[in-house]
Tab-separated table of C-alpha atoms (C1' of nucleotides) in Angstrom:
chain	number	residue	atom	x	y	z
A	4	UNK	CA	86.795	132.577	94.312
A	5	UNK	CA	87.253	135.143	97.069
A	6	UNK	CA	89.663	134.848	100.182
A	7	UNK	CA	92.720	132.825	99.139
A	8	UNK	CA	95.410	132.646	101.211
A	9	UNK	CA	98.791	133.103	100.231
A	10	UNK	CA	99.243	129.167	100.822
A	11	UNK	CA	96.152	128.475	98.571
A	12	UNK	CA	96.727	131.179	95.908
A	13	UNK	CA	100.461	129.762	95.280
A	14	UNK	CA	98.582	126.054	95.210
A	15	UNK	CA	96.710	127.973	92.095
A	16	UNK	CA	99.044	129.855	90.206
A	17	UNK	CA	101.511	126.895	90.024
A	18	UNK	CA	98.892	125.565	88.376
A	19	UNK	CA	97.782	122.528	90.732
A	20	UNK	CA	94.293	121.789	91.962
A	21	UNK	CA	92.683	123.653	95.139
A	22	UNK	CA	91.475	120.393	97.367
A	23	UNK	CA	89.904	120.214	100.308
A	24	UNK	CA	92.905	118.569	102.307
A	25	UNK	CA	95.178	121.246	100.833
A	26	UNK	CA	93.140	124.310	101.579
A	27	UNK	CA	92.534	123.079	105.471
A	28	UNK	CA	96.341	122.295	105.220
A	29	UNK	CA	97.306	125.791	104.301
A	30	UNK	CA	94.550	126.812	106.833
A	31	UNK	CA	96.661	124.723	109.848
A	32	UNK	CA	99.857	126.385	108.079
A	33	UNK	CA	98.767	129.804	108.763
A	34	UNK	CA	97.165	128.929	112.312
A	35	UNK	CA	100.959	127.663	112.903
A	36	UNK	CA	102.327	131.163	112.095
A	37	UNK	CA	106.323	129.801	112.184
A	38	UNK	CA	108.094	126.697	111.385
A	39	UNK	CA	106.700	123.652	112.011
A	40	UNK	CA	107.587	119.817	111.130
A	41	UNK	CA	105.882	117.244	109.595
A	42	UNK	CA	104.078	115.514	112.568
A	43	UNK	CA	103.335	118.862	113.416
A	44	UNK	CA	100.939	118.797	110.798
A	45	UNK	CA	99.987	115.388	110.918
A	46	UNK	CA	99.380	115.717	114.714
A	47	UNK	CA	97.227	119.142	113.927
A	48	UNK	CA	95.386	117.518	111.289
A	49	UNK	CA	94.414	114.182	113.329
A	50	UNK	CA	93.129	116.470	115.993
A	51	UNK	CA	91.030	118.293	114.277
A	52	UNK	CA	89.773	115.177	112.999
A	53	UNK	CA	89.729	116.491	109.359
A	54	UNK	CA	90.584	112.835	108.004
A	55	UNK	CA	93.828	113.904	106.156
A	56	UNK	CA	96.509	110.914	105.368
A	57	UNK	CA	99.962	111.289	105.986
A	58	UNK	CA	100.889	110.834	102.607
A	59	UNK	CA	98.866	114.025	101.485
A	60	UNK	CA	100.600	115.837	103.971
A	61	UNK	CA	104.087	114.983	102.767
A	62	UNK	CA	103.104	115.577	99.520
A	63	UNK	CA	101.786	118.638	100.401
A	64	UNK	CA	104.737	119.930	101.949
A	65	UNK	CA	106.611	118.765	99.121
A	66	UNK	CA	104.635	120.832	96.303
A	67	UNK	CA	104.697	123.677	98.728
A	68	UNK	CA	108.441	123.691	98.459
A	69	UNK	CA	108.966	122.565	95.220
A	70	UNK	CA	106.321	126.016	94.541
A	71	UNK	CA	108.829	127.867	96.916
A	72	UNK	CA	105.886	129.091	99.069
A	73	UNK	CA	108.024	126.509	101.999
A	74	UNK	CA	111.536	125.869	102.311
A	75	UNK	CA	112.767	123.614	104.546
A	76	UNK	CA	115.303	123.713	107.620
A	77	UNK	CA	117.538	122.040	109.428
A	78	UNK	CA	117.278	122.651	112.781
A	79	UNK	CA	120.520	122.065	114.772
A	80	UNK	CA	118.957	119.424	116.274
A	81	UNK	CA	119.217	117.636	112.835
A	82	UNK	CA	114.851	117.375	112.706
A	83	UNK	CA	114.058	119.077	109.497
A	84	UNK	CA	110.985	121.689	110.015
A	85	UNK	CA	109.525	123.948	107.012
A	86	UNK	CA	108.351	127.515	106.912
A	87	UNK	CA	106.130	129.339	105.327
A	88	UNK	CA	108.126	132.014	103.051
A	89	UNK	CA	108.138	134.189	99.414
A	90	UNK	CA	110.346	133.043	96.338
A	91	UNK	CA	112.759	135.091	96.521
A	92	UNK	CA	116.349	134.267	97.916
A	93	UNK	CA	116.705	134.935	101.446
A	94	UNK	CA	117.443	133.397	104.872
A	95	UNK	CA	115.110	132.614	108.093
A	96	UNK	CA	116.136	133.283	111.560
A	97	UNK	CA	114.109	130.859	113.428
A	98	UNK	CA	113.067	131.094	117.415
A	99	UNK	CA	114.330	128.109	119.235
A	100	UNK	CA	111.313	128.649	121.968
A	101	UNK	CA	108.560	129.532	119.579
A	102	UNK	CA	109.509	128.615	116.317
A	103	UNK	CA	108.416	131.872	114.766
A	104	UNK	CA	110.757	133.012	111.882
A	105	UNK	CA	111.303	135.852	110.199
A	106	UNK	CA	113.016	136.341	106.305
A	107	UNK	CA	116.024	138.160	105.617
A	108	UNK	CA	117.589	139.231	103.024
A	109	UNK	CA	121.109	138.121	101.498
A	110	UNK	CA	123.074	140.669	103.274
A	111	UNK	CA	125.945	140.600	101.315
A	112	UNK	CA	126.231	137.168	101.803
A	113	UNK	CA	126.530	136.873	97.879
A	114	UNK	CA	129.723	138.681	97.679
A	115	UNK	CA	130.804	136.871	101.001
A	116	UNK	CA	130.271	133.549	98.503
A	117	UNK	CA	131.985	134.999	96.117
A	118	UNK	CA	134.851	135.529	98.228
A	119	UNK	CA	135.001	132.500	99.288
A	120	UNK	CA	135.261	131.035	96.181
A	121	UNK	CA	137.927	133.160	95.043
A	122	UNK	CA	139.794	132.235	97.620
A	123	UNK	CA	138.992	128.281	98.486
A	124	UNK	CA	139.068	127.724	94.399
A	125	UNK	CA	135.647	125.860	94.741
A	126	UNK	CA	132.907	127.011	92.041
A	127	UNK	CA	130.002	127.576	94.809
A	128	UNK	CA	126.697	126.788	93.573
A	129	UNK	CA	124.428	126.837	96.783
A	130	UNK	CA	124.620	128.323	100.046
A	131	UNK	CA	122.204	128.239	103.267
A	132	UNK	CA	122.753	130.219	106.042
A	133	UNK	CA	120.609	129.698	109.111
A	134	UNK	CA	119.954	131.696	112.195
A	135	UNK	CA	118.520	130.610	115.422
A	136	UNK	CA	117.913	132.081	118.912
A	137	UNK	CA	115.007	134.139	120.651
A	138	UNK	CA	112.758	136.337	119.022
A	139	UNK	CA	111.858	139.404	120.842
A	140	UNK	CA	108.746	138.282	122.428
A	141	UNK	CA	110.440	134.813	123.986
A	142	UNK	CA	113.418	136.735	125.191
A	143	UNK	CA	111.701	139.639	127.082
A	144	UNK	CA	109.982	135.963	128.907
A	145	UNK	CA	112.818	134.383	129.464
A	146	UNK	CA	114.469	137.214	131.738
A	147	UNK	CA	112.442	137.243	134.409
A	148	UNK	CA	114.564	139.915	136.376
B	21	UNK	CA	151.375	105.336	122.387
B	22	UNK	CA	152.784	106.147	119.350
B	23	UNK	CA	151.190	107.096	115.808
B	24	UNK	CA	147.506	108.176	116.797
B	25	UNK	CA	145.765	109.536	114.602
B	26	UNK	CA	143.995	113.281	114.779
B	27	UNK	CA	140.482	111.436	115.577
B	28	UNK	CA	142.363	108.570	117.535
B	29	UNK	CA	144.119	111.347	119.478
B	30	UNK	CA	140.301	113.452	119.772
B	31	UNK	CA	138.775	110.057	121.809
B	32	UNK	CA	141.718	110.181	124.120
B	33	UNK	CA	142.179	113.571	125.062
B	34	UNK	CA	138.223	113.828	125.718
B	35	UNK	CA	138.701	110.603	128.098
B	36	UNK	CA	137.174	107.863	126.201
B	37	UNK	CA	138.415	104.694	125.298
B	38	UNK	CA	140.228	103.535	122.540
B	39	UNK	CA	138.814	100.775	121.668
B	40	UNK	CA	139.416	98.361	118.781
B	41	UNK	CA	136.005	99.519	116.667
B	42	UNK	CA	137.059	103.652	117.368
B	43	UNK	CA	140.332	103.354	115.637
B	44	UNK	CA	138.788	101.199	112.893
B	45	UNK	CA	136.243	103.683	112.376
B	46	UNK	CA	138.807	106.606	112.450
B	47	UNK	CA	140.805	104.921	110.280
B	48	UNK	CA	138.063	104.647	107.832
B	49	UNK	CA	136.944	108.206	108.250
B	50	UNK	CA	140.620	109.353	107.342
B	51	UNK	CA	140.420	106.866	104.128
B	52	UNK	CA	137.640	109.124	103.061
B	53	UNK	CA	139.022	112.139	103.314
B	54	UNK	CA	135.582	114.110	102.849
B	55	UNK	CA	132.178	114.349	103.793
B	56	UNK	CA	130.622	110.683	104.441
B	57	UNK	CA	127.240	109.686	105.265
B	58	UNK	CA	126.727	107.192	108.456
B	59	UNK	CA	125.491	104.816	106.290
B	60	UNK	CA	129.115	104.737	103.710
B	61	UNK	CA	130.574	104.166	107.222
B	62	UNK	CA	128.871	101.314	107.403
B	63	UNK	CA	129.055	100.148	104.043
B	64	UNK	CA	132.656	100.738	104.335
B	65	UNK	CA	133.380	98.783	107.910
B	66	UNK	CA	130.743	95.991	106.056
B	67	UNK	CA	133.009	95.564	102.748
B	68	UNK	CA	136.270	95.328	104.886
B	69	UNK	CA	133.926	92.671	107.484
B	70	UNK	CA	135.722	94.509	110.555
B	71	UNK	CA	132.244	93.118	112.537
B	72	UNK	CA	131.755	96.417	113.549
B	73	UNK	CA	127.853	96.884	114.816
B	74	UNK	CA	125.810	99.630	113.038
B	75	UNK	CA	125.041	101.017	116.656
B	76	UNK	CA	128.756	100.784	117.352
B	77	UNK	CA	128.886	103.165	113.875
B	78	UNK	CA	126.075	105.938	114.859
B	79	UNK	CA	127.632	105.648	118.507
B	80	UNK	CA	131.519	107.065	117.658
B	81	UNK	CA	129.903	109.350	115.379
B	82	UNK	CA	127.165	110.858	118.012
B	83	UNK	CA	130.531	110.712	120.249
B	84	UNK	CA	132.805	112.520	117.313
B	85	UNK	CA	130.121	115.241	117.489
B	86	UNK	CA	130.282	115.603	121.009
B	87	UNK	CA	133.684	115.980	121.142
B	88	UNK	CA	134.189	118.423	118.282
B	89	UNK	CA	136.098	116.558	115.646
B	90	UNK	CA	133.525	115.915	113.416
B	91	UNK	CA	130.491	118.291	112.218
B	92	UNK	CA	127.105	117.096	110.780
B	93	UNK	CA	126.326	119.355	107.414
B	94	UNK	CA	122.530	119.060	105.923
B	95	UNK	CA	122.558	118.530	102.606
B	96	UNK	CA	120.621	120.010	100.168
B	97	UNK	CA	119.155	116.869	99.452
B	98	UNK	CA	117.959	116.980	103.075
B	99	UNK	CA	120.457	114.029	104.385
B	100	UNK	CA	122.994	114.594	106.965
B	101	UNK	CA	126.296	114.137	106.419
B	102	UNK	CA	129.332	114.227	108.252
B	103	UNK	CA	132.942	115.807	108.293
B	104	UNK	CA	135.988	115.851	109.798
B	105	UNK	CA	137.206	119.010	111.482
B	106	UNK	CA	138.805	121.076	114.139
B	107	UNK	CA	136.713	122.274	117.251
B	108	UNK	CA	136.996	126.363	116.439
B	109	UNK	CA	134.286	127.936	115.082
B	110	UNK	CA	134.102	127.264	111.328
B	111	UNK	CA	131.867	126.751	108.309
B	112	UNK	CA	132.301	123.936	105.228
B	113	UNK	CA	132.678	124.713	101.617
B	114	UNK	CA	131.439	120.649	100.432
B	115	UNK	CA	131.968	119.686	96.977
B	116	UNK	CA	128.624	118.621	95.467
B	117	UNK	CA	130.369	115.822	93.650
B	118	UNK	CA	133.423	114.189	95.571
B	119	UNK	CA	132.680	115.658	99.037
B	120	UNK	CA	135.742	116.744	99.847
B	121	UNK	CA	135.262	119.609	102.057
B	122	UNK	CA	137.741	122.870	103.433
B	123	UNK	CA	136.871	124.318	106.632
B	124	UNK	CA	136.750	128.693	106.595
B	125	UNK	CA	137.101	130.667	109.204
B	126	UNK	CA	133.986	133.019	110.254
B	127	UNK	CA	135.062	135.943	107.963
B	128	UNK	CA	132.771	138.198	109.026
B	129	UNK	CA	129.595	136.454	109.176
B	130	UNK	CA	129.837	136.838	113.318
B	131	UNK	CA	129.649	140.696	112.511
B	132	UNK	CA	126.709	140.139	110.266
B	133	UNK	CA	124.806	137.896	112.774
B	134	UNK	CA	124.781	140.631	115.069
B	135	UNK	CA	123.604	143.321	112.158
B	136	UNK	CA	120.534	140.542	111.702
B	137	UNK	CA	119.895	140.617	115.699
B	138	UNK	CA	120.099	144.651	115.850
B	139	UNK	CA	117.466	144.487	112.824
B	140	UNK	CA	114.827	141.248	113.805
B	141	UNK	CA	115.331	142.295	117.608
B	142	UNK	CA	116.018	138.310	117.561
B	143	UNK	CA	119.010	137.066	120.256
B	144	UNK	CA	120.913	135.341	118.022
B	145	UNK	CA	122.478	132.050	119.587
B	146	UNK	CA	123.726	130.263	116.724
B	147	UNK	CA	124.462	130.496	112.829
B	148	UNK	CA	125.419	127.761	110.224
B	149	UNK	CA	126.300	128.858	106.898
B	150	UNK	CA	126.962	125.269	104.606
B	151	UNK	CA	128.209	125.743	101.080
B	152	UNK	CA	128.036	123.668	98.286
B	153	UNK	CA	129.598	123.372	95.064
B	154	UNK	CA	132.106	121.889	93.007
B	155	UNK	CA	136.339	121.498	94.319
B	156	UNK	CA	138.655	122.601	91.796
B	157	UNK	CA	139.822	119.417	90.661
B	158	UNK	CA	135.898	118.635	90.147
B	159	UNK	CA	135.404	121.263	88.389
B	160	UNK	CA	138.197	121.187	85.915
B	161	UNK	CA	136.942	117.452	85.245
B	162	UNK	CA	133.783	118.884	84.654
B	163	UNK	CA	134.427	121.372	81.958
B	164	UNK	CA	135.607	119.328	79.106
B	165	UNK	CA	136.462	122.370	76.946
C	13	DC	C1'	146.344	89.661	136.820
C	14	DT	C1'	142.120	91.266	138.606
C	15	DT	C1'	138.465	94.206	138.352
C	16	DC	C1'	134.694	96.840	136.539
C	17	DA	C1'	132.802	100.689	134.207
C	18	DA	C1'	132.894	101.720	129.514
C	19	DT	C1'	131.967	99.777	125.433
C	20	DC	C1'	130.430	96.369	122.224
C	21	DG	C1'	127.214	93.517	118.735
C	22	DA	C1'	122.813	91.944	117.725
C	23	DG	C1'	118.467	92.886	117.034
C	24	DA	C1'	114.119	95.139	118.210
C	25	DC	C1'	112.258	99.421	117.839
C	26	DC	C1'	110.816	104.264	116.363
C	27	DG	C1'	110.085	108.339	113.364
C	28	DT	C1'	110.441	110.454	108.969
C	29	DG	C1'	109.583	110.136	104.491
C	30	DT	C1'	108.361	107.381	99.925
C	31	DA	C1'	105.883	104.022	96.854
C	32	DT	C1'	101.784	101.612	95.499
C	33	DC	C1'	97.221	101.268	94.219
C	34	DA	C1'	92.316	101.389	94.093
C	35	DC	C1'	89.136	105.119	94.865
C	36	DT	C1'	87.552	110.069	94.774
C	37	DT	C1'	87.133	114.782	93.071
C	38	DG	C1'	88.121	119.465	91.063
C	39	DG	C1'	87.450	121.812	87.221
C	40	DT	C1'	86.577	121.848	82.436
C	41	DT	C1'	83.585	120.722	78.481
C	42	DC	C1'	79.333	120.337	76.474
D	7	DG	C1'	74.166	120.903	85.594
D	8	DA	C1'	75.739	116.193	84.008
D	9	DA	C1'	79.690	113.722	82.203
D	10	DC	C1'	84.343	113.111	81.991
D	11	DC	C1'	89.119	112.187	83.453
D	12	DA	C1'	93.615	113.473	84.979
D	13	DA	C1'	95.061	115.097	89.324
D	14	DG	C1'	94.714	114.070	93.736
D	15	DT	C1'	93.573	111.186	97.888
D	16	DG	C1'	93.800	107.677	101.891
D	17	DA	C1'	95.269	103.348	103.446
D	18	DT	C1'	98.900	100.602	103.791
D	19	DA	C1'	103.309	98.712	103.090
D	20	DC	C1'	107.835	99.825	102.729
D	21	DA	C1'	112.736	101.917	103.065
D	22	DC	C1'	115.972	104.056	105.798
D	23	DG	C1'	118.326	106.815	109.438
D	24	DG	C1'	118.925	106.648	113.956
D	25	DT	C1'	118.013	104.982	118.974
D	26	DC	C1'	117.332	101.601	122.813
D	27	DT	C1'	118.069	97.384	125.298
D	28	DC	C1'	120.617	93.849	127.034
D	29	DG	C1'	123.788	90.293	127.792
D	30	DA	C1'	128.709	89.685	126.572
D	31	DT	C1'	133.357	91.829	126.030
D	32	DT	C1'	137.384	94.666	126.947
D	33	DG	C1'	140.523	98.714	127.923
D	34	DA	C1'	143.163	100.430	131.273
D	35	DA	C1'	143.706	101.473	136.132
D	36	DG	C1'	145.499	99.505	140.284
DNA sequence: CTTCAATCGAGACCGTGTATCACTTGGTTC
DNA sequence: GAACCAAGTGATACACGGTCTCGATTGAAG
């Protein structure tokens, strides 16, 4: 079985089944190429016609993060969108025009933590740190002079 | 006008009324002394039957936000919460357990956003860094041995 | 004490996400 | 390649956070 996507290769090695709705899922993922919300999907999907519920797409997205091949964030707008991303810890910086995103890494933001539980007393278990503004492209098209 | 409290005083001073529901609701807010949800808000103005409206509720807290003295944190579990605080630029340490929260300053994290936006070539507009854990008093109740 | 814009309470409404359940299907076994 | 069956699906109902509308109320300015 040639051709997998990342999407549908982490669908596989997490050991869950490789279904139709989830490979055209992953396919409308990848079209997206940067973070995207729910009715995203479900508005993609209804589109294109490809007779997908909305349950399978919240499930979906669920596995996908529950995998860690998605995480999810909150946009400061308080809507929740999810992005396409590798296991390992990082953070996204997200374009508020486009949505695209890229990963970074932690940055030292581990020993920040650590910091600031040494000096707040709390035991710190999880922290998120999210970026947003305007990637490169949206920028250079938003300054028209 | 005496004895107004630090949300009582925030309506005020921003040129809204204060009205019989907003110092209810602040009053309940301080009782909590942590991070509350919109709905314990209106669990809490429910149990005391104050006859406060839920819109009434999601209003003062939309209106809290506006004005600065309160911040919305996403939780991990992907619900929003809410919390008290000062209108500087700040981050929350949350405790996982009781909620109680402590505000830090930006301790470096403004120098590090503009590291990320050197490196992605993204213009970086704004951060949130939430972090979650357990308070010391949780975590000493925690640790039976 | 009058006045009126700001605010309120009730309830309808909307969007996101979850639960249920009968039906379908991927992938393995023979 | 046919049979099998647990995993997965779609339709639908539901739960819940949050918003909108609208007629009634009220804070505070004059």
């Amino acid at each position: 079985m040639p051709d997998l996507t990342a999407l549908e290769t982490a669908f596989e090695t997490a050991g869950h089944r490789l279904t139709r709705p989830r490979r055209a899922l992953a396919e409308l993922i990848d079209a997206r190429d940067g973070a995207f919300s729910a009715a995203d999907l479900v508005a993609d999907a209804q589109g294109r016609r490809l007779g997908i519920g909305r349950a399978t797409i919240f499930r979906a997205i669920e596995l996908l993060e529950e995998i860690g091949a998605l995480e999810r964030i909150d946009l400061p707008t308080g809507e929740h969108a999810y992005v396409p991303c590798g296991p390992a810890h990082h953070h996204h910086v997200v374009c508020r025009r486009c949505s695209r995103s890229v990963e970074i890494g932690d940055l030292g933001l581990g020993a920040l933590a650590r910091d600031i539980a040494r000096k707040t007393g709390y035991q710190i278990d999880v922290h998120r740190l999210e970026l947003f503004g305007l990637c490169p492209d949206c920028r250079l098209a938003s300054v028209p002079a």
